[in-house]
Amino acid sequence: MSDYTPKPEHKFTFGLWTVGNPGRDPFGAPVRSSKTPAELVYLLGEVCAYGVNFHDNDLIPIDATFTEAEAIKKDFRKALADTGLVVPMATTNLFYDPVFKDGAFTSNDPKVRAYAIQKTLKAIDLGVEFGAKVYVFWGGREGTETDSSKKATEAIKRNREAINFFCEYALDQGYDLKFALEAKPNEPRGDLYNPTTGHMLAFIESLDHPEMVGVNPEMAHEHMVGINFMHGVAQAWEAGKLFHIDLNDQYPGRYDQDLRFGSRDIKAAFYLVKFLEDVGYEGSRHFDAHAYRTEDFEGVKDFARGCMRTYLILKEKAAQFNADKEIQALLAEINEDDGSMSQYFGKYSAEKANTLKAQSFDRNAIASRGLRYERLDQLTAEILLGVR
Ligand code: DIG
Ligand code: MN
Ligand code: MN
């Protein structure tokens, strides 16, 4: 049995809004009291987290006076110093206040759009003040219930103009900051723009400073629409755009449940952990999730410990998979290559095309080959079930 104690090098982080979630839902009042940002930092220190993230208003209430804000920041800073926790990521709450009821950057009201940019500029300053190096944008209200209300292309342009503005601001301020865009298909709006990580990757290429902008894929958000989360993460990684990641769990096709990591689809969680560890991802493992509404704060600590412990157990299972002789022999067999086709791959040439066109293939013989994936997947399952 290995040691599954979280350590700073694991880079496990939680948002103030995750362990501070009071358990309110659309059908029920809060079940847990609210804790101050400093109290939440001490809680995260107790469960051995590495870092804490925040929306501007998780830390400083939207109507706080300057004096109140300074007092909160002082207590928060002391808690960080006492626990050794860091702040790797910050973001803006552009979804809770009624002013954002029709979106922030994509709102039809220019006053709302201007206020959202102002709020974000100040929130970026706040995040940098506490050392954040990644700034996340989740467009929780950037969407519609009726598409009669705005042109989709206009919404895209407004989003682009806002992100371009923030990139220029960060450059102007000399901030060591990169931006990570977080997709979600719907909720709280009927439909959200840029609904998946794939949409975000395409959007990034249309920006003035695409090199400053990546993605923050969230497991629940991609599972809501029934797509393979690890594939989207792999596409982001391969494009050099995996700047951050939100880990949790989710029943497909349901509202955003933000469940404890690995609590619903352990196989998907395994492949995700295996991917991050195999490629050497060095960013935060951020758990954007919250405890069941049934829990008190002891249960919240169980939730946080469970997220991190499951990650570490699956990290060990991934190493076991990579060291398993039968699995590796199967993979070698599946991927065997006599080199006879190598002449046809890589960059195009007319000679390559002509030679390939003349190449004969015994299609039936090729098709008759069994690929042993059943055995491979059974071995994977047996590692996860702990019998190998
Ligand atoms: C929800 O999945 C969103 C917001 O909580 C926040 O803006 C972002 C940061 O991880 N995730
Ligand atoms: Mn979510
Ligand atoms: Mn998230």
mmCIF file of N, CA and C and ligand atoms in Angstrom, residues 182 216 218 221 246 288, ligand 3:
data_model
loop_
_atom_site.group_PDB
_atom_site.id
_atom_site.type_symbol
_atom_site.label_atom_id
_atom_site.label_comp_id
_atom_site.label_asym_id
_atom_site.label_seq_id
_atom_site.Cartn_x
_atom_site.Cartn_y
_atom_site.Cartn_z
ATOM 1 N N GLU A 182 -12.638 28.471 -20.067
ATOM 2 C CA GLU A 182 -13.354 27.271 -19.594
ATOM 3 C C GLU A 182 -14.706 27.156 -20.292
ATOM 4 N N ASN A 216 -9.071 25.774 -19.903
ATOM 5 C CA ASN A 216 -9.248 25.148 -18.594
ATOM 6 C C ASN A 216 -10.406 24.154 -18.733
ATOM 7 N N GLU A 218 -13.075 21.368 -18.056
ATOM 8 C CA GLU A 218 -13.661 20.794 -16.832
ATOM 9 C C GLU A 218 -14.363 19.485 -17.150
ATOM 10 N N HIS A 221 -18.192 19.385 -17.285
ATOM 11 C CA HIS A 221 -18.780 20.146 -18.396
ATOM 12 C C HIS A 221 -18.741 19.355 -19.702
ATOM 13 N N ASP A 246 -9.919 21.602 -14.560
ATOM 14 C CA ASP A 246 -10.901 21.479 -13.465
ATOM 15 C C ASP A 246 -11.354 20.034 -13.372
ATOM 16 N N ASP A 288 -12.638 21.396 -9.100
ATOM 17 C CA ASP A 288 -13.763 22.335 -9.126
ATOM 18 C C ASP A 288 -15.018 21.538 -8.813
HETATM 19 MN MN MN B 3 -14.923 24.914 -13.457
#
